[in-house]
Amino acid sequence: MEHFEWPSGPLRDHSDHITARAWLGDPSSSLGPEQVQSMTWMPYTGPLRRGFTASTTWLRLRIEPLADEGLRGADREHQLVLRIQPGQLDEIALFDPRHPDLPPTLAGDHQDWRLGEYRSFNQNLVMAAPREPMELLLRLRTQSNHGIHVEALHRDDAEALDRQQQLVMGAVIAFLLMVLVWAVTAWFEGRERVIGAFIVHQVVSVLFALSLFGFTRVYLSDWLSALVIDRMTSIMLPITASAVLWFHWHFLREFKPPPLGMRGMLLLAVALLLLVPMMLAGLTRQALQINSLIIVLNPAVLLLMAWLSTTPAPGDAPRLSRRQLIVNYSLILAVLWGAAIPAL
């Protein structure tokens, strides 16, 4: 590749063989690796967040060789795994300068998970470990958020990280299921509408977590195509957001917020469901962007409803005081904005 001035200084974890990163955008989505090499690149560190864009994102990565640690001769010991997160990316293409005549190696939601050389809940690309420092190119095309983080790991390191990740994901799924069981038990005891709404909220949340973590891509690949699974994952986003808003509408009714605000919450819940036919019509990127904007707006609406609510009469046996309600929704606002705003 053409010489490129990388920034100095440590930019990686000890197990990550990427020592420097740079990116550029291709609004035309028509450039190849030869054309982008001579363009202006922007160095970055850590995860790259570009938000929603119709352009193609190119990454330029400097890879250091494996240290001679007494390799045992197995092929896997001479491989690097490009561990790519998040898992919800349509297509990532790897261009290895050592094999310029070969087509790029592909990963992403649009590829059959069973065909991957290294399979996990993340997106992965496998390459032969270099014997000397080298640069390679990755091309990202996706209808979802152009947020991406790449690590070049020894295969053993990648497997260790994946095992830790699986434990965390399993714990999250188990917790969601435990809460769902509790909610179902509580509903049979009292048949309260707010508990029924929470059950719907929790069922959809479990399905959303399974899609987000990649369980559907892994376990449904024998029965459904990669494109169908990808579409299902995208559709779960607005459905989950709508179910969450519907539950909070039932929950806030006890505190008698302004009727106009409550109608506004219902309109937002319906608007989220209307994003599903948009996705089915092929407007996935636009629908996901609207979904993200509504998700950012929702916590502010909920906090406003909490501020404008009234303290229920003593005989109403409220679950929370008005003050606790405001603190609760303030925390939700802080957490969701911290997660959603960088994505935008």
mmCIF file of C-alpha atoms in Angstrom:
data_model
loop_
_atom_site.group_PDB
_atom_site.id
_atom_site.type_symbol
_atom_site.label_atom_id
_atom_site.label_comp_id
_atom_site.label_asym_id
_atom_site.label_seq_id
_atom_site.Cartn_x
_atom_site.Cartn_y
_atom_site.Cartn_z
ATOM 1 C CA MET A 1 0.000 0.000 0.000
ATOM 2 C CA GLU A 2 0.984 3.586 -0.417
ATOM 3 C CA HIS A 3 2.873 4.965 2.600
ATOM 4 C CA PHE A 4 0.620 6.477 5.240
ATOM 5 C CA GLU A 5 1.732 8.478 8.289
ATOM 6 C CA TRP A 6 0.215 6.817 11.331
ATOM 7 C CA PRO A 7 -0.040 8.670 14.636
ATOM 8 C CA SER A 8 2.500 7.676 17.238
ATOM 9 C CA GLY A 9 1.735 6.220 20.658
ATOM 10 C CA PRO A 10 0.073 3.062 21.982
ATOM 11 C CA LEU A 11 -3.387 2.629 20.454
ATOM 12 C CA ARG A 12 -4.235 -0.969 21.300
ATOM 13 C CA ASP A 13 -4.755 -3.565 23.965
ATOM 14 C CA HIS A 14 -1.836 -5.912 24.637
ATOM 15 C CA SER A 15 -3.588 -8.787 22.826
ATOM 16 C CA ASP A 16 -4.711 -6.673 19.877
ATOM 17 C CA HIS A 17 -2.296 -6.707 16.945
ATOM 18 C CA ILE A 18 -3.771 -3.543 15.408
ATOM 19 C CA THR A 19 -1.396 -0.706 16.253
ATOM 20 C CA ALA A 20 -3.118 2.098 14.308
ATOM 21 C CA ARG A 21 -6.445 2.795 12.634
ATOM 22 C CA ALA A 22 -7.775 5.252 10.060
ATOM 23 C CA TRP A 23 -11.039 5.655 8.161
ATOM 24 C CA LEU A 24 -12.646 7.446 5.239
ATOM 25 C CA GLY A 25 -16.138 7.670 3.780
ATOM 26 C CA ASP A 26 -17.107 6.879 0.203
ATOM 27 C CA PRO A 27 -20.419 8.689 -0.497
ATOM 28 C CA SER A 28 -20.648 7.149 -3.964
ATOM 29 C CA SER A 29 -20.106 3.603 -2.622
ATOM 30 C CA SER A 30 -18.315 2.863 -5.874
ATOM 31 C CA LEU A 31 -14.607 3.103 -5.009
ATOM 32 C CA GLY A 32 -12.356 0.078 -4.867
ATOM 33 C CA PRO A 33 -9.284 -0.574 -2.714
ATOM 34 C CA GLU A 34 -6.925 0.871 -5.327
ATOM 35 C CA GLN A 35 -8.774 4.200 -5.471
ATOM 36 C CA VAL A 36 -9.172 4.728 -1.720
ATOM 37 C CA GLN A 37 -5.491 4.162 -0.944
ATOM 38 C CA SER A 38 -4.518 7.545 -2.390
ATOM 39 C CA MET A 39 -7.297 9.472 -0.633
ATOM 40 C CA THR A 40 -7.132 11.402 2.647
ATOM 41 C CA TRP A 41 -7.563 9.153 5.670
ATOM 42 C CA MET A 42 -8.536 10.229 9.188
ATOM 43 C CA PRO A 43 -6.791 8.421 12.066
ATOM 44 C CA TYR A 44 -8.957 7.338 14.990
ATOM 45 C CA THR A 45 -8.690 5.279 18.159
ATOM 46 C CA GLY A 46 -11.157 2.935 19.750
ATOM 47 C CA PRO A 47 -14.598 2.252 18.250
ATOM 48 C CA LEU A 48 -15.539 4.248 15.149
ATOM 49 C CA ARG A 49 -18.992 5.866 15.301
ATOM 50 C CA ARG A 50 -20.314 7.435 12.110
ATOM 51 C CA GLY A 51 -24.035 7.240 12.803
ATOM 52 C CA PHE A 52 -26.497 6.532 10.002
ATOM 53 C CA THR A 53 -25.144 7.220 6.546
ATOM 54 C CA ALA A 54 -25.767 5.965 3.035
ATOM 55 C CA SER A 55 -22.049 6.027 2.207
ATOM 56 C CA THR A 56 -19.533 3.208 2.450
ATOM 57 C CA THR A 57 -17.026 3.249 5.304
ATOM 58 C CA TRP A 58 -13.437 2.157 4.699
ATOM 59 C CA LEU A 59 -11.027 1.220 7.484
ATOM 60 C CA ARG A 60 -7.253 1.136 7.155
ATOM 61 C CA LEU A 61 -5.570 -0.994 9.806
ATOM 62 C CA ARG A 62 -1.894 -1.480 10.610
ATOM 63 C CA ILE A 63 -1.245 -5.051 11.773
ATOM 64 C CA GLU A 64 1.803 -6.163 13.764
ATOM 65 C CA PRO A 65 3.157 -9.714 13.357
ATOM 66 C CA LEU A 66 2.787 -12.378 16.029
ATOM 67 C CA ALA A 67 5.694 -12.655 18.407
ATOM 68 C CA ASP A 68 7.713 -15.863 18.178
ATOM 69 C CA GLU A 69 6.353 -17.629 21.234
ATOM 70 C CA GLY A 70 7.292 -21.174 20.305
ATOM 71 C CA LEU A 71 4.388 -21.814 17.939
ATOM 72 C CA ARG A 72 3.284 -25.400 18.080
ATOM 73 C CA GLY A 73 2.943 -25.857 14.344
ATOM 74 C CA ALA A 74 -0.834 -26.057 14.098
ATOM 75 C CA ASP A 75 -2.446 -23.917 11.389
ATOM 76 C CA ARG A 76 -4.615 -22.114 13.946
ATOM 77 C CA GLU A 77 -1.462 -20.803 15.647
ATOM 78 C CA HIS A 78 -0.553 -18.858 12.519
ATOM 79 C CA GLN A 79 -3.924 -17.129 12.196
ATOM 80 C CA LEU A 80 -5.345 -13.832 13.363
ATOM 81 C CA VAL A 81 -9.054 -13.386 13.954
ATOM 82 C CA LEU A 82 -10.452 -9.969 13.083
ATOM 83 C CA ARG A 83 -13.107 -9.756 15.816
ATOM 84 C CA ILE A 84 -15.709 -7.217 14.675
ATOM 85 C CA GLN A 85 -18.430 -5.674 16.817
ATOM 86 C CA PRO A 86 -21.330 -5.051 16.861
ATOM 87 C CA GLY A 87 -22.814 -8.135 15.250
ATOM 88 C CA GLN A 88 -25.527 -6.205 13.387
ATOM 89 C CA LEU A 89 -23.534 -5.147 10.322
ATOM 90 C CA ASP A 90 -24.659 -6.124 6.829
ATOM 91 C CA GLU A 91 -21.353 -6.657 5.022
ATOM 92 C CA ILE A 92 -17.694 -6.344 5.960
ATOM 93 C CA ALA A 93 -15.128 -7.055 3.242
ATOM 94 C CA LEU A 94 -11.449 -7.750 3.961
ATOM 95 C CA PHE A 95 -8.871 -6.777 1.320
ATOM 96 C CA ASP A 96 -5.528 -8.453 2.056
ATOM 97 C CA PRO A 97 -2.649 -6.807 0.095
ATOM 98 C CA ARG A 98 -0.791 -10.131 0.074
ATOM 99 C CA HIS A 99 -3.514 -11.537 -2.202
ATOM 100 C CA PRO A 100 -4.523 -8.605 -4.463
ATOM 101 C CA ASP A 101 -5.901 -10.872 -7.195
ATOM 102 C CA LEU A 102 -8.310 -12.740 -4.913
ATOM 103 C CA PRO A 103 -11.832 -11.507 -4.131
ATOM 104 C CA PRO A 104 -12.295 -10.024 -0.645
ATOM 105 C CA THR A 105 -13.203 -12.210 2.303
ATOM 106 C CA LEU A 106 -16.714 -11.379 3.513
ATOM 107 C CA ALA A 107 -18.504 -11.360 6.860
ATOM 108 C CA GLY A 108 -21.731 -9.768 8.083
ATOM 109 C CA ASP A 109 -25.431 -10.373 8.557
ATOM 110 C CA HIS A 110 -25.916 -10.920 4.827
ATOM 111 C CA GLN A 111 -23.518 -13.891 4.859
ATOM 112 C CA ASP A 112 -24.474 -17.403 5.907
ATOM 113 C CA TRP A 113 -23.174 -17.850 9.461
ATOM 114 C CA ARG A 114 -22.416 -21.527 8.818
ATOM 115 C CA LEU A 115 -19.845 -20.652 6.141
ATOM 116 C CA GLY A 116 -17.619 -18.608 8.445
ATOM 117 C CA GLU A 117 -14.126 -19.920 9.125
ATOM 118 C CA TYR A 118 -14.360 -18.765 12.753
ATOM 119 C CA ARG A 119 -17.925 -18.716 14.063
ATOM 120 C CA SER A 120 -19.147 -16.873 17.141
ATOM 121 C CA PHE A 121 -21.833 -14.371 18.144
ATOM 122 C CA ASN A 122 -19.705 -11.577 16.632
ATOM 123 C CA GLN A 123 -18.678 -10.949 13.055
ATOM 124 C CA ASN A 124 -15.277 -12.507 12.365
ATOM 125 C CA LEU A 125 -12.752 -12.638 9.559
ATOM 126 C CA VAL A 126 -9.748 -14.961 9.623
ATOM 127 C CA MET A 127 -6.422 -14.053 8.045
ATOM 128 C CA ALA A 128 -2.960 -15.548 7.994
ATOM 129 C CA ALA A 129 -0.764 -13.818 10.571
ATOM 130 C CA PRO A 130 1.785 -11.507 8.881
ATOM 131 C CA ARG A 131 5.507 -12.080 9.249
ATOM 132 C CA GLU A 132 6.163 -8.331 9.226
ATOM 133 C CA PRO A 133 4.071 -5.182 9.819
ATOM 134 C CA MET A 134 1.417 -4.697 7.160
ATOM 135 C CA GLU A 135 -1.669 -2.654 6.337
ATOM 136 C CA LEU A 136 -5.031 -3.995 5.245
ATOM 137 C CA LEU A 137 -8.375 -2.518 4.227
ATOM 138 C CA LEU A 138 -11.870 -3.256 5.467
ATOM 139 C CA ARG A 139 -14.996 -2.044 3.671
ATOM 140 C CA LEU A 140 -18.225 -1.633 5.632
ATOM 141 C CA ARG A 141 -21.599 -1.460 3.921
ATOM 142 C CA THR A 142 -24.666 -1.559 6.119
ATOM 143 C CA GLN A 143 -28.172 -0.173 6.453
ATOM 144 C CA SER A 144 -27.743 0.031 10.218
ATOM 145 C CA ASN A 145 -25.567 2.341 12.252
ATOM 146 C CA HIS A 146 -21.998 2.723 10.937
ATOM 147 C CA GLY A 147 -20.468 1.996 14.321
ATOM 148 C CA ILE A 148 -17.686 -0.572 14.256
ATOM 149 C CA HIS A 149 -14.824 -1.805 16.403
ATOM 150 C CA VAL A 150 -12.194 -4.211 15.067
ATOM 151 C CA GLU A 151 -9.544 -6.171 16.959
ATOM 152 C CA ALA A 152 -6.903 -8.455 15.441
ATOM 153 C CA LEU A 153 -6.485 -11.259 17.954
ATOM 154 C CA HIS A 154 -4.588 -14.493 18.216
ATOM 155 C CA ARG A 155 -7.172 -17.233 17.864
ATOM 156 C CA ASP A 156 -6.782 -18.342 21.488
ATOM 157 C CA ASP A 157 -7.371 -14.757 22.691
ATOM 158 C CA ALA A 158 -10.478 -14.456 20.514
ATOM 159 C CA GLU A 159 -11.875 -17.713 21.899
ATOM 160 C CA ALA A 160 -11.227 -16.589 25.489
ATOM 161 C CA LEU A 161 -13.027 -13.272 24.916
ATOM 162 C CA ASP A 162 -15.917 -15.058 23.240
ATOM 163 C CA ARG A 163 -16.325 -17.389 26.226
ATOM 164 C CA GLN A 164 -16.487 -14.385 28.570
ATOM 165 C CA GLN A 165 -18.993 -12.701 26.270
ATOM 166 C CA GLN A 166 -21.173 -15.815 26.168
ATOM 167 C CA LEU A 167 -21.269 -15.965 29.971
ATOM 168 C CA VAL A 168 -22.430 -12.340 30.160
ATOM 169 C CA MET A 169 -25.045 -12.817 27.453
ATOM 170 C CA GLY A 170 -26.307 -15.982 29.114
ATOM 171 C CA ALA A 171 -26.624 -14.151 32.428
ATOM 172 C CA VAL A 172 -28.598 -11.329 30.796
ATOM 173 C CA ILE A 173 -30.990 -13.754 29.084
ATOM 174 C CA ALA A 174 -31.423 -15.722 32.325
ATOM 175 C CA PHE A 175 -32.217 -12.532 34.255
ATOM 176 C CA LEU A 176 -34.792 -11.433 31.678
ATOM 177 C CA LEU A 177 -36.449 -14.860 31.824
ATOM 178 C CA MET A 178 -36.523 -14.804 35.637
ATOM 179 C CA VAL A 179 -38.244 -11.408 35.596
ATOM 180 C CA LEU A 180 -40.712 -12.741 33.013
ATOM 181 C CA VAL A 181 -41.558 -15.742 35.220
ATOM 182 C CA TRP A 182 -42.095 -13.412 38.186
ATOM 183 C CA ALA A 183 -44.371 -11.169 36.084
ATOM 184 C CA VAL A 184 -46.471 -14.104 34.875
ATOM 185 C CA THR A 185 -46.840 -15.364 38.452
ATOM 186 C CA ALA A 186 -47.878 -11.898 39.650
ATOM 187 C CA TRP A 187 -50.403 -11.556 36.836
ATOM 188 C CA PHE A 188 -52.134 -14.833 37.738
ATOM 189 C CA GLU A 189 -52.474 -13.595 41.312
ATOM 190 C CA GLY A 190 -53.969 -10.179 40.549
ATOM 191 C CA ARG A 191 -54.767 -9.987 36.790
ATOM 192 C CA GLU A 192 -53.635 -6.349 36.739
ATOM 193 C CA ARG A 193 -53.454 -4.657 33.339
ATOM 194 C CA VAL A 194 -50.119 -3.005 34.106
ATOM 195 C CA ILE A 195 -48.598 -6.420 34.898
ATOM 196 C CA GLY A 196 -50.063 -7.785 31.663
ATOM 197 C CA ALA A 197 -48.440 -4.916 29.770
ATOM 198 C CA PHE A 198 -45.165 -5.671 31.519
ATOM 199 C CA ILE A 199 -45.385 -9.336 30.444
ATOM 200 C CA VAL A 200 -45.695 -8.217 26.808
ATOM 201 C CA HIS A 201 -42.784 -5.820 27.396
ATOM 202 C CA GLN A 202 -40.666 -8.629 28.846
ATOM 203 C CA VAL A 203 -41.475 -11.236 26.191
ATOM 204 C CA VAL A 204 -40.514 -8.795 23.449
ATOM 205 C CA SER A 205 -37.377 -7.806 25.401
ATOM 206 C CA VAL A 206 -36.260 -11.450 25.574
ATOM 207 C CA LEU A 207 -36.779 -11.880 21.820
ATOM 208 C CA PHE A 208 -34.963 -8.613 21.171
ATOM 209 C CA ALA A 209 -32.001 -9.677 23.326
ATOM 210 C CA LEU A 210 -31.779 -12.998 21.475
ATOM 211 C CA SER A 211 -31.694 -11.112 18.160
ATOM 212 C CA LEU A 212 -29.283 -8.430 19.371
ATOM 213 C CA PHE A 213 -26.813 -10.926 20.820
ATOM 214 C CA GLY A 214 -26.860 -13.023 17.656
ATOM 215 C CA PHE A 215 -28.652 -16.115 18.955
ATOM 216 C CA THR A 216 -31.150 -16.008 16.084
ATOM 217 C CA ARG A 217 -28.351 -15.757 13.519
ATOM 218 C CA VAL A 218 -26.561 -18.722 15.072
ATOM 219 C CA TYR A 219 -29.473 -21.069 15.810
ATOM 220 C CA LEU A 220 -31.845 -20.265 12.926
ATOM 221 C CA SER A 221 -29.270 -20.405 10.128
ATOM 222 C CA ASP A 222 -30.192 -24.014 9.349
ATOM 223 C CA TRP A 223 -33.798 -23.053 8.572
ATOM 224 C CA LEU A 224 -33.769 -19.428 7.410
ATOM 225 C CA SER A 225 -31.587 -17.463 5.016
ATOM 226 C CA ALA A 226 -29.181 -14.838 6.315
ATOM 227 C CA LEU A 227 -31.224 -12.042 4.719
ATOM 228 C CA VAL A 228 -34.441 -13.201 6.419
ATOM 229 C CA ILE A 229 -32.725 -13.381 9.813
ATOM 230 C CA ASP A 230 -31.239 -9.927 9.279
ATOM 231 C CA ARG A 231 -34.685 -8.521 8.426
ATOM 232 C CA MET A 232 -36.174 -10.158 11.534
ATOM 233 C CA THR A 233 -33.483 -8.566 13.719
ATOM 234 C CA SER A 234 -34.162 -5.113 12.269
ATOM 235 C CA ILE A 235 -37.930 -5.481 12.733
ATOM 236 C CA MET A 236 -37.474 -6.372 16.410
ATOM 237 C CA LEU A 237 -36.064 -2.888 17.132
ATOM 238 C CA PRO A 238 -39.245 -0.813 16.609
ATOM 239 C CA ILE A 239 -41.478 -3.589 17.977
ATOM 240 C CA THR A 240 -39.461 -3.651 21.215
ATOM 241 C CA ALA A 241 -39.443 0.124 21.543
ATOM 242 C CA SER A 242 -43.216 0.223 21.001
ATOM 243 C CA ALA A 243 -43.844 -2.508 23.602
ATOM 244 C CA VAL A 244 -41.685 -0.671 26.161
ATOM 245 C CA LEU A 245 -43.555 2.596 25.569
ATOM 246 C CA TRP A 246 -46.920 0.812 25.805
ATOM 247 C CA PHE A 247 -45.964 -0.612 29.222
ATOM 248 C CA HIS A 248 -44.893 2.815 30.534
ATOM 249 C CA TRP A 249 -48.189 4.266 29.314
ATOM 250 C CA HIS A 250 -50.035 1.773 31.533
ATOM 251 C CA PHE A 251 -47.643 2.349 34.422
ATOM 252 C CA LEU A 252 -47.942 6.156 34.360
ATOM 253 C CA ARG A 253 -51.735 6.106 34.293
ATOM 254 C CA GLU A 254 -51.743 5.572 38.070
ATOM 255 C CA PHE A 255 -50.133 8.995 38.524
ATOM 256 C CA LYS A 256 -52.698 10.854 36.381
ATOM 257 C CA PRO A 257 -50.386 12.735 33.991
ATOM 258 C CA PRO A 258 -51.919 15.184 31.464
ATOM 259 C CA PRO A 259 -54.261 13.381 29.017
ATOM 260 C CA LEU A 260 -52.647 15.173 26.071
ATOM 261 C CA GLY A 261 -49.252 13.774 27.020
ATOM 262 C CA MET A 262 -50.667 10.284 27.364
ATOM 263 C CA ARG A 263 -52.177 10.505 23.890
ATOM 264 C CA GLY A 264 -48.789 11.624 22.616
ATOM 265 C CA MET A 265 -47.196 8.503 24.100
ATOM 266 C CA LEU A 266 -49.733 6.303 22.317
ATOM 267 C CA LEU A 267 -49.020 8.092 19.046
ATOM 268 C CA LEU A 268 -45.294 7.423 19.472
ATOM 269 C CA ALA A 269 -46.006 3.743 20.144
ATOM 270 C CA VAL A 270 -48.091 3.502 16.960
ATOM 271 C CA ALA A 271 -45.481 5.459 14.970
ATOM 272 C CA LEU A 272 -42.851 2.906 15.980
ATOM 273 C CA LEU A 273 -44.990 0.042 14.645
ATOM 274 C CA LEU A 274 -45.382 1.899 11.338
ATOM 275 C CA LEU A 275 -41.622 1.553 10.864
ATOM 276 C CA VAL A 276 -42.093 -2.186 10.277
ATOM 277 C CA PRO A 277 -43.808 -1.762 6.859
ATOM 278 C CA MET A 278 -41.116 0.816 6.007
ATOM 279 C CA MET A 279 -38.482 -1.859 6.553
ATOM 280 C CA LEU A 280 -40.451 -4.406 4.544
ATOM 281 C CA ALA A 281 -40.609 -1.841 1.732
ATOM 282 C CA GLY A 282 -36.812 -1.599 1.670
ATOM 283 C CA LEU A 283 -36.389 1.647 3.630
ATOM 284 C CA THR A 284 -34.440 -0.043 6.414
ATOM 285 C CA ARG A 285 -31.839 2.661 7.013
ATOM 286 C CA GLN A 286 -34.427 5.444 7.172
ATOM 287 C CA ALA A 287 -36.655 3.390 9.493
ATOM 288 C CA LEU A 288 -33.769 2.554 11.826
ATOM 289 C CA GLN A 289 -32.751 6.206 11.968
ATOM 290 C CA ILE A 290 -36.300 7.278 12.879
ATOM 291 C CA ASN A 291 -36.409 4.488 15.442
ATOM 292 C CA SER A 292 -33.204 5.760 17.056
ATOM 293 C CA LEU A 293 -34.537 9.319 17.181
ATOM 294 C CA ILE A 294 -37.762 8.173 18.870
ATOM 295 C CA ILE A 295 -35.753 6.092 21.351
ATOM 296 C CA VAL A 296 -33.787 9.216 22.254
ATOM 297 C CA LEU A 297 -37.024 11.200 22.578
ATOM 298 C CA ASN A 298 -38.905 8.606 24.653
ATOM 299 C CA PRO A 299 -37.005 9.009 27.968
ATOM 300 C CA ALA A 300 -37.499 12.777 27.857
ATOM 301 C CA VAL A 301 -41.233 12.289 27.267
ATOM 302 C CA LEU A 302 -41.456 9.824 30.165
ATOM 303 C CA LEU A 303 -39.581 12.173 32.495
ATOM 304 C CA LEU A 304 -41.849 15.053 31.484
ATOM 305 C CA MET A 305 -44.930 12.925 32.218
ATOM 306 C CA ALA A 306 -43.453 12.109 35.631
ATOM 307 C CA TRP A 307 -42.902 15.798 36.404
ATOM 308 C CA LEU A 308 -46.452 16.677 35.342
ATOM 309 C CA SER A 309 -48.074 13.791 37.216
ATOM 310 C CA THR A 310 -49.827 14.057 40.572
ATOM 311 C CA THR A 311 -49.331 12.048 43.755
ATOM 312 C CA PRO A 312 -52.095 9.426 43.970
ATOM 313 C CA ALA A 313 -54.485 9.544 46.903
ATOM 314 C CA PRO A 314 -53.493 7.378 49.898
ATOM 315 C CA GLY A 315 -56.242 4.881 49.147
ATOM 316 C CA ASP A 316 -54.838 4.232 45.669
ATOM 317 C CA ALA A 317 -51.791 2.403 47.114
ATOM 318 C CA PRO A 318 -49.256 3.723 44.573
ATOM 319 C CA ARG A 319 -46.243 1.566 43.805
ATOM 320 C CA LEU A 320 -43.960 4.606 43.874
ATOM 321 C CA SER A 321 -44.180 8.137 45.205
ATOM 322 C CA ARG A 322 -44.050 10.975 42.692
ATOM 323 C CA ARG A 323 -40.506 11.784 43.806
ATOM 324 C CA GLN A 324 -39.384 8.182 43.298
ATOM 325 C CA LEU A 325 -41.038 8.217 39.896
ATOM 326 C CA ILE A 326 -39.064 11.290 38.830
ATOM 327 C CA VAL A 327 -35.788 9.799 40.087
ATOM 328 C CA ASN A 328 -36.555 6.537 38.265
ATOM 329 C CA TYR A 329 -37.168 8.213 34.920
ATOM 330 C CA SER A 330 -34.179 10.537 35.388
ATOM 331 C CA LEU A 331 -31.953 7.457 35.677
ATOM 332 C CA ILE A 332 -33.586 5.906 32.604
ATOM 333 C CA LEU A 333 -32.963 9.153 30.690
ATOM 334 C CA ALA A 334 -29.281 9.215 31.672
ATOM 335 C CA VAL A 335 -28.677 5.562 30.761
ATOM 336 C CA LEU A 336 -30.513 5.580 27.429
ATOM 337 C CA TRP A 337 -29.105 8.895 26.283
ATOM 338 C CA GLY A 338 -25.616 7.730 27.184
ATOM 339 C CA ALA A 339 -26.104 4.696 24.947
ATOM 340 C CA ALA A 340 -28.204 6.143 22.110
ATOM 341 C CA ILE A 341 -26.740 9.582 21.441
ATOM 342 C CA PRO A 342 -23.230 8.329 20.479
ATOM 343 C CA ALA A 343 -24.904 5.933 18.033
ATOM 344 C CA LEU A 344 -26.584 8.859 16.280
#
